[in-house]
């Protein structure tokens, strides 16, 4: 009995770090507008739509359209030009989503993390000229 309890305790952290599946990610974000804070201090907001669509803007920057999709155990994002922007392993914890970059289009080698910092149901406020892009 002790061995079983010890195995469960040791397995707990490993199980907690299993990346979210696409279906769990989709259920969590729904069609909400989620703001993320990057480990670099940058902030960006995703306005999630149906079927993997989204509108994205870094704080103070123009909005642009994109899609998210699953690739193995990653959630990846591509924008209007169709090029991959980034892929992430997402996890849920008591504070919401936390993501660890697995691939960045910029090619940066440094580890990058994001964390859900706010959520709302109203759409992302996009300013001209990118409105409706």
PDB file of C-alpha atoms in Angstrom:
ATOM      1  CA  UNK A   1       0.000   0.000   0.000  1.00  0.00           C
ATOM      2  CA  UNK A   2       2.828   2.407   0.862  1.00  0.00           C
ATOM      3  CA  UNK A   3       4.468   1.764  -2.501  1.00  0.00           C
ATOM      4  CA  UNK A   4       1.245   2.630  -4.345  1.00  0.00           C
ATOM      5  CA  UNK A   5       0.826   5.860  -2.373  1.00  0.00           C
ATOM      6  CA  UNK A   6       4.444   6.810  -3.033  1.00  0.00           C
ATOM      7  CA  UNK A   7       4.048   6.127  -6.768  1.00  0.00           C
ATOM      8  CA  UNK A   8       0.914   8.281  -6.908  1.00  0.00           C
ATOM      9  CA  UNK A   9       2.708  11.115  -5.106  1.00  0.00           C
ATOM     10  CA  UNK A  10       5.720  10.882  -7.410  1.00  0.00           C
ATOM     11  CA  UNK A  11       3.561  10.718 -10.541  1.00  0.00           C
ATOM     12  CA  UNK A  12       1.448  13.725  -9.517  1.00  0.00           C
ATOM     13  CA  UNK A  13       3.824  16.485 -10.694  1.00  0.00           C
ATOM     14  CA  UNK A  14       4.533  14.675 -13.965  1.00  0.00           C
ATOM     15  CA  UNK A  15       0.825  14.324 -14.681  1.00  0.00           C
ATOM     16  CA  UNK A  16       0.233  17.969 -13.775  1.00  0.00           C
ATOM     17  CA  UNK A  17       2.742  18.993 -16.460  1.00  0.00           C
ATOM     18  CA  UNK A  18       1.028  17.208 -19.328  1.00  0.00           C
ATOM     19  CA  UNK A  19       0.324  19.814 -22.036  1.00  0.00           C
ATOM     20  CA  UNK A  20      -3.321  20.598 -22.726  1.00  0.00           C
ATOM     21  CA  UNK A  21      -4.971  18.868 -25.637  1.00  0.00           C
ATOM     22  CA  UNK A  22      -6.530  21.010 -28.360  1.00  0.00           C
ATOM     23  CA  UNK A  23     -10.025  20.188 -27.093  1.00  0.00           C
ATOM     24  CA  UNK A  24      -9.209  21.267 -23.515  1.00  0.00           C
ATOM     25  CA  UNK A  25      -7.495  24.437 -24.797  1.00  0.00           C
ATOM     26  CA  UNK A  26     -10.551  25.232 -26.982  1.00  0.00           C
ATOM     27  CA  UNK A  27     -12.928  24.657 -24.074  1.00  0.00           C
ATOM     28  CA  UNK A  28     -10.852  26.895 -21.812  1.00  0.00           C
ATOM     29  CA  UNK A  29     -10.527  29.861 -24.188  1.00  0.00           C
ATOM     30  CA  UNK A  30     -13.998  29.476 -25.714  1.00  0.00           C
ATOM     31  CA  UNK A  31     -14.814  32.712 -27.540  1.00  0.00           C
ATOM     32  CA  UNK A  32     -13.383  34.912 -24.806  1.00  0.00           C
ATOM     33  CA  UNK A  33     -10.793  37.658 -25.088  1.00  0.00           C
ATOM     34  CA  UNK A  34      -7.687  36.604 -23.155  1.00  0.00           C
ATOM     35  CA  UNK A  35      -4.746  38.841 -22.277  1.00  0.00           C
ATOM     36  CA  UNK A  36      -1.345  37.232 -21.818  1.00  0.00           C
ATOM     37  CA  UNK A  37       1.743  38.578 -20.096  1.00  0.00           C
ATOM     38  CA  UNK A  38       5.052  37.339 -21.493  1.00  0.00           C
ATOM     39  CA  UNK A  39       8.092  36.517 -19.383  1.00  0.00           C
ATOM     40  CA  UNK A  40       9.756  39.427 -21.219  1.00  0.00           C
ATOM     41  CA  UNK A  41       7.139  41.838 -19.832  1.00  0.00           C
ATOM     42  CA  UNK A  42       5.285  42.272 -23.142  1.00  0.00           C
ATOM     43  CA  UNK A  43       1.502  41.933 -23.155  1.00  0.00           C
ATOM     44  CA  UNK A  44      -0.771  40.722 -25.908  1.00  0.00           C
ATOM     45  CA  UNK A  45      -4.448  39.938 -26.254  1.00  0.00           C
ATOM     46  CA  UNK A  46      -6.198  37.206 -28.227  1.00  0.00           C
ATOM     47  CA  UNK A  47      -9.872  37.519 -29.125  1.00  0.00           C
ATOM     48  CA  UNK A  48     -10.779  33.873 -29.772  1.00  0.00           C
ATOM     49  CA  UNK A  49     -13.499  33.114 -32.303  1.00  0.00           C
ATOM     50  CA  UNK A  50     -15.124  29.907 -33.419  1.00  0.00           C
ATOM     51  CA  UNK A  51     -13.222  27.122 -35.173  1.00  0.00           C
ATOM     52  CA  UNK A  52      -9.739  28.236 -34.144  1.00  0.00           C
ATOM     53  CA  UNK A  53      -9.987  31.788 -35.450  1.00  0.00           C
ATOM     54  CA  UNK A  54      -8.597  34.691 -33.475  1.00  0.00           C
ATOM     55  CA  UNK A  55      -7.703  38.351 -33.612  1.00  0.00           C
ATOM     56  CA  UNK A  56      -4.409  39.253 -31.909  1.00  0.00           C
ATOM     57  CA  UNK A  57      -2.708  42.467 -30.837  1.00  0.00           C
ATOM     58  CA  UNK A  58       0.302  43.250 -28.720  1.00  0.00           C
ATOM     59  CA  UNK A  59      -0.464  46.057 -26.273  1.00  0.00           C
ATOM     60  CA  UNK A  60      -0.592  49.375 -28.163  1.00  0.00           C
ATOM     61  CA  UNK A  61      -0.152  47.675 -31.557  1.00  0.00           C
ATOM     62  CA  UNK A  62      -2.559  47.035 -34.474  1.00  0.00           C
ATOM     63  CA  UNK A  63      -4.712  43.902 -34.588  1.00  0.00           C
ATOM     64  CA  UNK A  64      -4.365  41.113 -37.101  1.00  0.00           C
ATOM     65  CA  UNK A  65      -6.294  37.943 -37.875  1.00  0.00           C
ATOM     66  CA  UNK A  66      -5.048  34.420 -37.377  1.00  0.00           C
ATOM     67  CA  UNK A  67      -5.835  30.828 -36.545  1.00  0.00           C
ATOM     68  CA  UNK A  68      -4.686  28.442 -33.859  1.00  0.00           C
ATOM     69  CA  UNK A  69      -4.298  24.722 -34.456  1.00  0.00           C
ATOM     70  CA  UNK A  70      -2.986  21.583 -32.795  1.00  0.00           C
ATOM     71  CA  UNK A  71       0.322  20.021 -33.810  1.00  0.00           C
ATOM     72  CA  UNK A  72       0.984  16.908 -31.753  1.00  0.00           C
ATOM     73  CA  UNK A  73       0.874  18.157 -28.125  1.00  0.00           C
ATOM     74  CA  UNK A  74       1.450  21.807 -29.092  1.00  0.00           C
ATOM     75  CA  UNK A  75      -0.945  24.667 -29.778  1.00  0.00           C
ATOM     76  CA  UNK A  76       0.365  26.694 -32.713  1.00  0.00           C
ATOM     77  CA  UNK A  77      -0.597  30.103 -34.087  1.00  0.00           C
ATOM     78  CA  UNK A  78      -0.386  31.392 -37.657  1.00  0.00           C
ATOM     79  CA  UNK A  79      -1.546  34.776 -38.849  1.00  0.00           C
ATOM     80  CA  UNK A  80      -2.838  36.445 -42.013  1.00  0.00           C
ATOM     81  CA  UNK A  81       0.190  35.618 -44.139  1.00  0.00           C
ATOM     82  CA  UNK A  82      -0.153  31.941 -43.148  1.00  0.00           C
ATOM     83  CA  UNK A  83       3.331  31.710 -41.664  1.00  0.00           C
ATOM     84  CA  UNK A  84       3.787  30.078 -38.301  1.00  0.00           C
ATOM     85  CA  UNK A  85       4.233  32.586 -35.501  1.00  0.00           C
ATOM     86  CA  UNK A  86       4.756  30.313 -32.509  1.00  0.00           C
ATOM     87  CA  UNK A  87       3.925  26.952 -30.968  1.00  0.00           C
ATOM     88  CA  UNK A  88       3.383  26.438 -27.260  1.00  0.00           C
ATOM     89  CA  UNK A  89       2.803  23.804 -24.638  1.00  0.00           C
ATOM     90  CA  UNK A  90      -0.122  25.119 -22.591  1.00  0.00           C
ATOM     91  CA  UNK A  91      -0.943  24.116 -19.037  1.00  0.00           C
ATOM     92  CA  UNK A  92      -3.774  25.043 -16.663  1.00  0.00           C
ATOM     93  CA  UNK A  93      -3.044  25.986 -13.097  1.00  0.00           C
ATOM     94  CA  UNK A  94      -4.843  27.961 -10.408  1.00  0.00           C
ATOM     95  CA  UNK A  95      -4.099  31.228 -12.231  1.00  0.00           C
ATOM     96  CA  UNK A  96      -5.308  30.154 -15.698  1.00  0.00           C
ATOM     97  CA  UNK A  97      -3.288  29.311 -18.793  1.00  0.00           C
ATOM     98  CA  UNK A  98       0.474  29.134 -18.742  1.00  0.00           C
ATOM     99  CA  UNK A  99       2.407  28.528 -21.934  1.00  0.00           C
ATOM    100  CA  UNK A 100       5.976  27.546 -22.712  1.00  0.00           C
ATOM    101  CA  UNK A 101       7.211  28.260 -26.236  1.00  0.00           C
ATOM    102  CA  UNK A 102       8.310  25.208 -28.195  1.00  0.00           C
ATOM    103  CA  UNK A 103       8.942  26.986 -31.513  1.00  0.00           C
ATOM    104  CA  UNK A 104       9.224  30.669 -32.345  1.00  0.00           C
ATOM    105  CA  UNK A 105       9.240  32.070 -35.884  1.00  0.00           C
ATOM    106  CA  UNK A 106      11.735  34.676 -34.682  1.00  0.00           C
ATOM    107  CA  UNK A 107      14.234  31.895 -34.055  1.00  0.00           C
ATOM    108  CA  UNK A 108      15.048  33.230 -30.580  1.00  0.00           C
ATOM    109  CA  UNK A 109      16.801  30.613 -28.500  1.00  0.00           C
ATOM    110  CA  UNK A 110      15.824  32.003 -25.104  1.00  0.00           C
ATOM    111  CA  UNK A 111      12.986  30.278 -23.261  1.00  0.00           C
ATOM    112  CA  UNK A 112       9.744  32.227 -23.433  1.00  0.00           C
ATOM    113  CA  UNK A 113       6.682  31.819 -21.263  1.00  0.00           C
ATOM    114  CA  UNK A 114       3.274  33.433 -21.255  1.00  0.00           C
ATOM    115  CA  UNK A 115       0.607  33.542 -18.596  1.00  0.00           C
ATOM    116  CA  UNK A 116      -3.063  34.397 -18.780  1.00  0.00           C
ATOM    117  CA  UNK A 117      -3.404  37.684 -16.924  1.00  0.00           C
ATOM    118  CA  UNK A 118      -6.955  38.806 -17.757  1.00  0.00           C
ATOM    119  CA  UNK A 119     -10.094  37.516 -19.444  1.00  0.00           C
ATOM    120  CA  UNK A 120     -13.273  39.165 -20.651  1.00  0.00           C
ATOM    121  CA  UNK A 121     -16.214  38.384 -22.906  1.00  0.00           C
ATOM    122  CA  UNK A 122     -16.221  41.635 -24.919  1.00  0.00           C
ATOM    123  CA  UNK A 123     -14.240  41.728 -28.184  1.00  0.00           C
ATOM    124  CA  UNK A 124     -10.750  43.076 -28.655  1.00  0.00           C
ATOM    125  CA  UNK A 125     -10.851  46.801 -29.408  1.00  0.00           C
ATOM    126  CA  UNK A 126      -9.056  47.149 -32.723  1.00  0.00           C
ATOM    127  CA  UNK A 127      -8.279  50.572 -34.100  1.00  0.00           C
ATOM    128  CA  UNK A 128      -8.221  51.570 -37.769  1.00  0.00           C
ATOM    129  CA  UNK A 129      -6.802  50.850 -40.270  1.00  0.00           C
ATOM    130  CA  UNK A 130      -6.608  47.126 -39.320  1.00  0.00           C
ATOM    131  CA  UNK A 131     -10.243  46.834 -38.218  1.00  0.00           C
ATOM    132  CA  UNK A 132     -11.768  43.903 -40.054  1.00  0.00           C
ATOM    133  CA  UNK A 133      -8.446  42.646 -41.378  1.00  0.00           C
TER     134      UNK A 133
END
